[in-house]
Amino acid sequence: MIGAVLAGGRARRFGEDKLLFKINGKPLILYAIERLEESRLIDEIVIVASKFNAEKLRTLGYSVVVDELMVGPISGIFTALSLGDAFVVGGDMPSLIPEFIDYIIEQFNNSGKIACVPRWSNGYLEPLHSAYAQEFRDILGKRINEGRYKLYDAITSSNVCYINIEVLPQEWRISFFNVNRKEDLKNLKK
């Protein structure tokens, strides 16, 4: 299982390259990577970058693949799945819970489904904290070719396993936290 860290966003709300923004002397993206490294079921970590930031991200010492399509998370996942099954997270998710990641991967492995996605009771999905089979790439590729870029639609129209978030340990929910604005860094320090 690949740990794929999506790093192709433009960070408009943040005002600068948030993934390389240093918090306590360390780039934000390294917090997500280090948490993924703690997962016992992740075999290798890959950063999925844009052509604009790939060289900077390569300096971190991890494998970097470039999302050439740049049509949002759907093409980042499409790119990651070219390498194999992947657990996908955003590079702006510094509070990942390794035990939660392992739980999702175990559910994915046992389900035999094309993806395993956490879902809130209101139907909201957490697609950037999910496990995907390499075969899901074909579905994503077809949708991208048709100009349909909504990841939610690709997931909900496929045979996936959903994980009911509300029945899981409350403390795991911090794993979904992501940094969009500089104000969000205050929450990180807590």
Tab-separated table of N, CA and C in Angstrom, residues 46-172:
chain	number	residue	atom	x	y	z
A	46	VAL	N	4.767	8.447	-1.384
A	46	VAL	CA	4.983	9.186	-2.625
A	46	VAL	C	4.252	10.516	-2.506
A	47	ILE	N	4.896	11.573	-2.958
A	47	ILE	CA	4.253	12.886	-3.019
A	47	ILE	C	3.746	13.086	-4.436
A	48	VAL	N	2.471	13.444	-4.565
A	48	VAL	CA	1.885	13.748	-5.872
A	48	VAL	C	1.857	15.270	-5.989
A	49	ALA	N	2.740	15.799	-6.833
A	49	ALA	CA	2.956	17.236	-6.942
A	49	ALA	C	2.415	17.787	-8.254
A	50	SER	N	2.445	19.104	-8.360
A	50	SER	CA	2.161	19.757	-9.638
A	50	SER	C	3.495	20.046	-10.313
A	51	LYS	N	3.438	20.410	-11.569
A	51	LYS	CA	4.686	20.751	-12.263
A	51	LYS	C	5.302	22.017	-11.671
A	52	PHE	N	4.502	22.787	-10.929
A	52	PHE	CA	4.980	24.046	-10.361
A	52	PHE	C	5.775	23.857	-9.068
A	53	ASN	N	5.501	22.787	-8.331
A	53	ASN	CA	6.187	22.629	-7.047
A	53	ASN	C	6.974	21.323	-6.919
A	54	ALA	N	7.013	20.526	-7.963
A	54	ALA	CA	7.659	19.205	-7.889
A	54	ALA	C	9.128	19.306	-7.487
A	55	GLU	N	9.871	20.229	-8.085
A	55	GLU	CA	11.309	20.328	-7.779
A	55	GLU	C	11.545	20.694	-6.324
A	56	LYS	N	10.758	21.640	-5.800
A	56	LYS	CA	10.912	22.025	-4.386
A	56	LYS	C	10.598	20.840	-3.478
A	57	LEU	N	9.563	20.090	-3.813
A	57	LEU	CA	9.164	18.962	-2.973
A	57	LEU	C	10.174	17.821	-3.046
A	58	ARG	N	10.864	17.675	-4.160
A	58	ARG	CA	11.888	16.630	-4.276
A	58	ARG	C	13.014	16.837	-3.267
A	59	THR	N	13.234	18.088	-2.846
A	59	THR	CA	14.306	18.359	-1.884
A	59	THR	C	14.015	17.734	-0.518
A	60	LEU	N	12.789	17.283	-0.293
A	60	LEU	CA	12.439	16.663	0.986
A	60	LEU	C	12.925	15.211	1.068
A	61	GLY	N	13.347	14.642	-0.075
A	61	GLY	CA	13.926	13.306	-0.057
A	61	GLY	C	12.957	12.159	-0.282
A	62	TYR	N	11.742	12.465	-0.728
A	62	TYR	CA	10.749	11.421	-1.000
A	62	TYR	C	10.498	11.335	-2.497
A	63	SER	N	9.955	10.199	-2.941
A	63	SER	CA	9.580	10.054	-4.343
A	63	SER	C	8.491	11.062	-4.673
A	64	VAL	N	8.624	11.691	-5.818
A	64	VAL	CA	7.632	12.675	-6.270
A	64	VAL	C	7.170	12.276	-7.661
A	65	VAL	N	5.846	12.207	-7.845
A	65	VAL	CA	5.272	12.021	-9.171
A	65	VAL	C	4.458	13.274	-9.481
A	66	VAL	N	4.413	13.622	-10.760
A	66	VAL	CA	3.744	14.860	-11.162
A	66	VAL	C	2.365	14.561	-11.731
A	67	ASP	N	1.376	15.258	-11.187
A	67	ASP	CA	0.007	15.220	-11.711
A	67	ASP	C	-0.005	16.165	-12.911
A	68	GLU	N	0.062	15.591	-14.097
A	68	GLU	CA	0.119	16.391	-15.327
A	68	GLU	C	-1.238	17.005	-15.681
A	69	LEU	N	-2.325	16.413	-15.187
A	69	LEU	CA	-3.662	16.852	-15.570
A	69	LEU	C	-4.137	18.066	-14.787
A	70	MET	N	-3.808	18.118	-13.508
A	70	MET	CA	-4.122	19.272	-12.652
A	70	MET	C	-5.593	19.701	-12.707
A	71	VAL	N	-6.495	18.734	-12.478
A	71	VAL	CA	-7.932	19.075	-12.453
A	71	VAL	C	-8.522	18.795	-11.073
A	72	GLY	N	-7.689	18.923	-10.049
A	72	GLY	CA	-8.171	18.742	-8.688
A	72	GLY	C	-7.777	17.401	-8.109
A	73	PRO	N	-8.352	17.077	-6.944
A	73	PRO	CA	-7.990	15.829	-6.260
A	73	PRO	C	-8.193	14.582	-7.114
A	74	ILE	N	-9.164	14.607	-8.012
A	74	ILE	CA	-9.441	13.427	-8.835
A	74	ILE	C	-8.216	13.048	-9.672
A	75	SER	N	-7.519	14.034	-10.221
A	75	SER	CA	-6.343	13.701	-11.032
A	75	SER	C	-5.133	13.394	-10.153
A	76	GLY	N	-5.097	13.937	-8.941
A	76	GLY	CA	-4.029	13.562	-8.003
A	76	GLY	C	-4.135	12.098	-7.623
A	77	ILE	N	-5.361	11.648	-7.354
A	77	ILE	CA	-5.575	10.233	-7.019
A	77	ILE	C	-5.327	9.363	-8.245
A	78	PHE	N	-5.791	9.807	-9.407
A	78	PHE	CA	-5.546	9.110	-10.666
A	78	PHE	C	-4.039	8.888	-10.862
A	79	THR	N	-3.254	9.917	-10.608
A	79	THR	CA	-1.798	9.833	-10.753
A	79	THR	C	-1.207	8.857	-9.733
A	80	ALA	N	-1.639	8.958	-8.481
A	80	ALA	CA	-1.126	8.074	-7.427
A	80	ALA	C	-1.410	6.613	-7.749
A	81	LEU	N	-2.597	6.329	-8.261
A	81	LEU	CA	-2.990	4.942	-8.521
A	81	LEU	C	-2.237	4.319	-9.696
A	82	SER	N	-1.492	5.128	-10.439
A	82	SER	CA	-0.647	4.557	-11.504
A	82	SER	C	0.470	3.709	-10.893
A	83	LEU	N	0.711	3.902	-9.591
A	83	LEU	CA	1.795	3.196	-8.906
A	83	LEU	C	1.326	1.972	-8.134
A	84	GLY	N	0.015	1.828	-7.946
A	84	GLY	CA	-0.524	0.711	-7.173
A	84	GLY	C	-1.649	1.168	-6.270
A	85	ASP	N	-2.109	0.277	-5.373
A	85	ASP	CA	-3.132	0.654	-4.395
A	85	ASP	C	-2.566	1.769	-3.522
A	86	ALA	N	-3.426	2.712	-3.121
A	86	ALA	CA	-2.917	3.868	-2.372
A	86	ALA	C	-3.864	4.313	-1.283
A	87	PHE	N	-3.279	4.684	-0.155
A	87	PHE	CA	-3.998	5.417	0.875
A	87	PHE	C	-3.650	6.872	0.610
A	88	VAL	N	-4.680	7.689	0.359
A	88	VAL	CA	-4.472	9.062	-0.099
A	88	VAL	C	-4.818	10.059	0.992
A	89	VAL	N	-3.908	11.016	1.200
A	89	VAL	CA	-4.150	12.112	2.139
A	89	VAL	C	-3.708	13.418	1.487
A	90	GLY	N	-4.150	14.521	2.073
A	90	GLY	CA	-3.675	15.822	1.643
A	90	GLY	C	-2.388	16.161	2.360
A	91	GLY	N	-1.513	16.865	1.707
A	91	GLY	CA	-0.261	17.279	2.317
A	91	GLY	C	-0.449	18.313	3.410
A	92	ASP	N	-1.662	18.845	3.509
A	92	ASP	CA	-1.975	19.862	4.521
A	92	ASP	C	-2.697	19.262	5.731
A	93	MET	N	-2.515	17.954	5.948
A	93	MET	CA	-3.182	17.248	7.048
A	93	MET	C	-2.139	16.820	8.087
A	94	PRO	N	-1.776	17.712	9.002
A	94	PRO	CA	-0.667	17.450	9.914
A	94	PRO	C	-1.001	16.569	11.114
A	95	SER	N	-2.274	16.253	11.322
A	95	SER	CA	-2.671	15.537	12.543
A	95	SER	C	-3.169	14.125	12.269
A	96	LEU	N	-2.690	13.519	11.206
A	96	LEU	CA	-3.112	12.164	10.851
A	96	LEU	C	-2.885	11.197	12.013
A	97	ILE	N	-3.801	10.270	12.189
A	97	ILE	CA	-3.709	9.261	13.246
A	97	ILE	C	-3.312	7.928	12.598
A	98	PRO	N	-2.080	7.465	12.819
A	98	PRO	CA	-1.618	6.228	12.167
A	98	PRO	C	-2.527	5.024	12.424
A	99	GLU	N	-3.076	4.893	13.633
A	99	GLU	CA	-3.966	3.760	13.936
A	99	GLU	C	-5.241	3.818	13.099
A	100	PHE	N	-5.729	5.030	12.838
A	100	PHE	CA	-6.924	5.219	12.021
A	100	PHE	C	-6.615	4.845	10.574
A	101	ILE	N	-5.458	5.252	10.090
A	101	ILE	CA	-5.031	4.896	8.733
A	101	ILE	C	-4.982	3.373	8.595
A	102	ASP	N	-4.356	2.710	9.567
A	102	ASP	CA	-4.269	1.250	9.529
A	102	ASP	C	-5.661	0.614	9.567
A	103	TYR	N	-6.553	1.178	10.362
A	103	TYR	CA	-7.922	0.662	10.449
A	103	TYR	C	-8.604	0.719	9.077
A	104	ILE	N	-8.475	1.856	8.401
A	104	ILE	CA	-9.101	2.006	7.077
A	104	ILE	C	-8.487	1.024	6.077
A	105	ILE	N	-7.170	0.879	6.099
A	105	ILE	CA	-6.509	-0.052	5.175
A	105	ILE	C	-6.956	-1.483	5.454
A	106	GLU	N	-7.090	-1.848	6.727
A	106	GLU	CA	-7.581	-3.191	7.068
A	106	GLU	C	-9.004	-3.394	6.543
A	107	GLN	N	-9.867	-2.389	6.724
A	107	GLN	CA	-11.233	-2.486	6.210
A	107	GLN	C	-11.221	-2.637	4.687
A	108	PHE	N	-10.364	-1.863	4.039
A	108	PHE	CA	-10.213	-1.926	2.587
A	108	PHE	C	-9.774	-3.328	2.160
A	109	ASN	N	-8.738	-3.850	2.806
A	109	ASN	CA	-8.215	-5.177	2.446
A	109	ASN	C	-9.256	-6.272	2.651
A	110	ASN	N	-10.074	-6.144	3.689
A	110	ASN	CA	-11.092	-7.160	3.980
A	110	ASN	C	-12.356	-7.011	3.141
A	111	SER	N	-12.578	-5.836	2.589
A	111	SER	CA	-13.846	-5.559	1.897
A	111	SER	C	-13.897	-6.117	0.478
A	112	GLY	N	-12.753	-6.184	-0.183
A	112	GLY	CA	-12.742	-6.585	-1.580
A	112	GLY	C	-13.316	-5.523	-2.501
A	113	LYS	N	-13.520	-4.310	-1.972
A	113	LYS	CA	-14.112	-3.217	-2.764
A	113	LYS	C	-13.010	-2.391	-3.420
A	114	ILE	N	-13.429	-1.509	-4.304
A	114	ILE	CA	-12.512	-0.694	-5.094
A	114	ILE	C	-11.962	0.501	-4.304
A	115	ALA	N	-12.639	0.831	-3.199
A	115	ALA	CA	-12.199	1.932	-2.334
A	115	ALA	C	-12.840	1.767	-0.966
A	116	CYS	N	-12.242	2.397	0.028
A	116	CYS	CA	-12.799	2.411	1.380
A	116	CYS	C	-12.697	3.850	1.887
A	117	VAL	N	-13.866	4.476	2.109
A	117	VAL	CA	-13.941	5.912	2.355
A	117	VAL	C	-14.716	6.203	3.645
A	118	PRO	N	-14.145	6.992	4.553
A	118	PRO	CA	-14.902	7.409	5.740
A	118	PRO	C	-16.066	8.317	5.335
A	119	ARG	N	-17.218	8.095	5.998
A	119	ARG	CA	-18.419	8.868	5.664
A	119	ARG	C	-19.124	9.302	6.949
A	120	TRP	N	-19.500	10.570	6.984
A	120	TRP	CA	-20.281	11.115	8.092
A	120	TRP	C	-21.751	10.737	7.900
A	121	SER	N	-22.534	10.791	8.963
A	121	SER	CA	-23.951	10.393	8.879
A	121	SER	C	-24.756	11.305	7.956
A	122	ASN	N	-24.271	12.534	7.707
A	122	ASN	CA	-24.974	13.431	6.778
A	122	ASN	C	-24.606	13.156	5.318
A	123	GLY	N	-23.772	12.128	5.079
A	123	GLY	CA	-23.387	11.758	3.718
A	123	GLY	C	-22.072	12.366	3.262
A	124	TYR	N	-21.529	13.313	4.036
A	124	TYR	CA	-20.261	13.938	3.664
A	124	TYR	C	-19.141	12.896	3.721
A	125	LEU	N	-18.297	12.891	2.698
A	125	LEU	CA	-17.207	11.928	2.601
A	125	LEU	C	-15.860	12.569	2.943
A	126	GLU	N	-14.916	11.742	3.311
A	126	GLU	CA	-13.527	12.171	3.553
A	126	GLU	C	-12.632	11.450	2.527
A	127	PRO	N	-12.720	11.854	1.245
A	127	PRO	CA	-11.993	11.139	0.192
A	127	PRO	C	-10.481	11.308	0.250
A	128	LEU	N	-10.012	12.333	0.977
A	128	LEU	CA	-8.574	12.517	1.109
A	128	LEU	C	-8.087	11.963	2.450
A	129	HIS	N	-8.687	10.859	2.816
A	129	HIS	CA	-8.281	10.086	4.007
A	129	HIS	C	-8.826	8.680	3.771
A	130	SER	N	-8.532	8.156	2.575
A	130	SER	CA	-9.185	6.941	2.096
A	130	SER	C	-8.213	6.029	1.361
A	131	ALA	N	-8.611	4.761	1.265
A	131	ALA	CA	-7.817	3.759	0.545
A	131	ALA	C	-8.490	3.448	-0.791
A	132	TYR	N	-7.678	3.348	-1.831
A	132	TYR	CA	-8.177	3.101	-3.185
A	132	TYR	C	-7.397	1.972	-3.845
A	133	ALA	N	-8.119	1.111	-4.560
A	133	ALA	CA	-7.478	0.055	-5.348
A	133	ALA	C	-7.001	0.648	-6.665
A	134	GLN	N	-5.940	0.094	-7.193
A	134	GLN	CA	-5.402	0.574	-8.468
A	134	GLN	C	-6.462	0.520	-9.569
A	135	GLU	N	-7.393	-0.441	-9.474
A	135	GLU	CA	-8.444	-0.563	-10.497
A	135	GLU	C	-9.371	0.651	-10.539
A	136	PHE	N	-9.445	1.388	-9.435
A	136	PHE	CA	-10.292	2.592	-9.395
A	136	PHE	C	-9.786	3.640	-10.387
A	137	ARG	N	-8.530	3.518	-10.776
A	137	ARG	CA	-7.922	4.467	-11.722
A	137	ARG	C	-8.681	4.478	-13.056
A	138	ASP	N	-9.157	3.317	-13.488
A	138	ASP	CA	-9.902	3.250	-14.754
A	138	ASP	C	-11.178	4.090	-14.680
A	139	ILE	N	-11.866	4.008	-13.555
A	139	ILE	CA	-13.093	4.794	-13.362
A	139	ILE	C	-12.759	6.279	-13.376
A	140	LEU	N	-11.711	6.647	-12.652
A	140	LEU	CA	-11.316	8.060	-12.599
A	140	LEU	C	-10.890	8.559	-13.970
A	141	GLY	N	-10.120	7.754	-14.690
A	141	GLY	CA	-9.665	8.146	-16.019
A	141	GLY	C	-10.819	8.405	-16.979
A	142	LYS	N	-11.826	7.547	-16.933
A	142	LYS	CA	-13.001	7.721	-17.792
A	142	LYS	C	-13.716	9.027	-17.455
A	143	ARG	N	-13.896	9.295	-16.175
A	143	ARG	CA	-14.574	10.518	-15.751
A	143	ARG	C	-13.765	11.761	-16.133
A	144	ILE	N	-12.456	11.696	-15.964
A	144	ILE	CA	-11.598	12.833	-16.327
A	144	ILE	C	-11.706	13.102	-17.829
A	145	ASN	N	-11.665	12.030	-18.625
A	145	ASN	CA	-11.778	12.196	-20.083
A	145	ASN	C	-13.101	12.811	-20.493
A	146	GLU	N	-14.136	12.581	-19.699
A	146	GLU	CA	-15.468	13.149	-19.980
A	146	GLU	C	-15.640	14.543	-19.377
A	147	GLY	N	-14.619	15.043	-18.693
A	147	GLY	CA	-14.701	16.365	-18.084
A	147	GLY	C	-15.511	16.389	-16.790
A	148	ARG	N	-15.672	15.221	-16.174
A	148	ARG	CA	-16.418	15.135	-14.905
A	148	ARG	C	-15.402	14.952	-13.781
A	149	TYR	N	-15.118	16.037	-13.076
A	149	TYR	CA	-14.013	16.055	-12.127
A	149	TYR	C	-14.412	15.918	-10.664
A	150	LYS	N	-15.695	15.733	-10.381
A	150	LYS	CA	-16.121	15.641	-8.987
A	150	LYS	C	-15.790	14.267	-8.419
A	151	LEU	N	-14.861	14.251	-7.483
A	151	LEU	CA	-14.433	13.012	-6.852
A	151	LEU	C	-15.590	12.344	-6.108
A	152	TYR	N	-16.420	13.153	-5.461
A	152	TYR	CA	-17.568	12.636	-4.723
A	152	TYR	C	-18.436	11.764	-5.649
A	153	ASP	N	-18.705	12.253	-6.853
A	153	ASP	CA	-19.542	11.512	-7.802
A	153	ASP	C	-18.872	10.205	-8.242
A	154	ALA	N	-17.563	10.252	-8.439
A	154	ALA	CA	-16.838	9.036	-8.840
A	154	ALA	C	-16.929	7.980	-7.749
A	155	ILE	N	-16.838	8.418	-6.497
A	155	ILE	CA	-16.894	7.480	-5.382
A	155	ILE	C	-18.306	6.930	-5.208
A	156	THR	N	-19.287	7.816	-5.143
A	156	THR	CA	-20.655	7.374	-4.834
A	156	THR	C	-21.294	6.563	-5.955
A	157	SER	N	-20.759	6.652	-7.159
A	157	SER	CA	-21.304	5.855	-8.257
A	157	SER	C	-20.554	4.526	-8.427
A	158	SER	N	-19.616	4.252	-7.512
A	158	SER	CA	-18.819	3.028	-7.590
A	158	SER	C	-19.145	2.107	-6.409
A	159	ASN	N	-18.690	0.881	-6.495
A	159	ASN	CA	-18.910	-0.106	-5.439
A	159	ASN	C	-17.794	0.020	-4.399
A	160	VAL	N	-18.029	0.894	-3.414
A	160	VAL	CA	-17.011	1.161	-2.399
A	160	VAL	C	-17.500	0.750	-1.016
A	161	CYS	N	-16.569	0.640	-0.092
A	161	CYS	CA	-16.916	0.380	1.306
A	161	CYS	C	-16.874	1.723	2.027
A	162	TYR	N	-17.891	1.971	2.825
A	162	TYR	CA	-17.943	3.201	3.618
A	162	TYR	C	-17.675	2.861	5.075
A	163	ILE	N	-16.973	3.757	5.743
A	163	ILE	CA	-16.706	3.608	7.165
A	163	ILE	C	-17.497	4.683	7.888
A	164	ASN	N	-18.391	4.254	8.774
A	164	ASN	CA	-19.221	5.185	9.538
A	164	ASN	C	-18.350	5.871	10.590
A	165	ILE	N	-18.078	7.150	10.405
A	165	ILE	CA	-17.176	7.893	11.282
A	165	ILE	C	-17.719	7.996	12.705
A	166	GLU	N	-19.020	8.188	12.837
A	166	GLU	CA	-19.588	8.433	14.165
A	166	GLU	C	-19.443	7.271	15.144
A	167	VAL	N	-19.203	6.066	14.661
A	167	VAL	CA	-19.044	4.929	15.577
A	167	VAL	C	-17.577	4.677	15.953
A	168	LEU	N	-16.676	5.444	15.372
A	168	LEU	CA	-15.246	5.284	15.638
A	168	LEU	C	-14.834	6.129	16.841
A	169	PRO	N	-13.655	5.875	17.403
A	169	PRO	CA	-13.190	6.696	18.527
A	169	PRO	C	-13.181	8.193	18.174
A	170	GLN	N	-13.733	8.986	19.051
A	170	GLN	CA	-13.830	10.443	18.852
A	170	GLN	C	-12.466	11.074	18.557
A	171	GLU	N	-11.432	10.595	19.253
A	171	GLU	CA	-10.105	11.203	19.100
A	171	GLU	C	-9.506	10.978	17.711
A	172	TRP	N	-10.050	10.064	16.934
A	172	TRP	CA	-9.553	9.844	15.578
A	172	TRP	C	-9.969	10.967	14.629
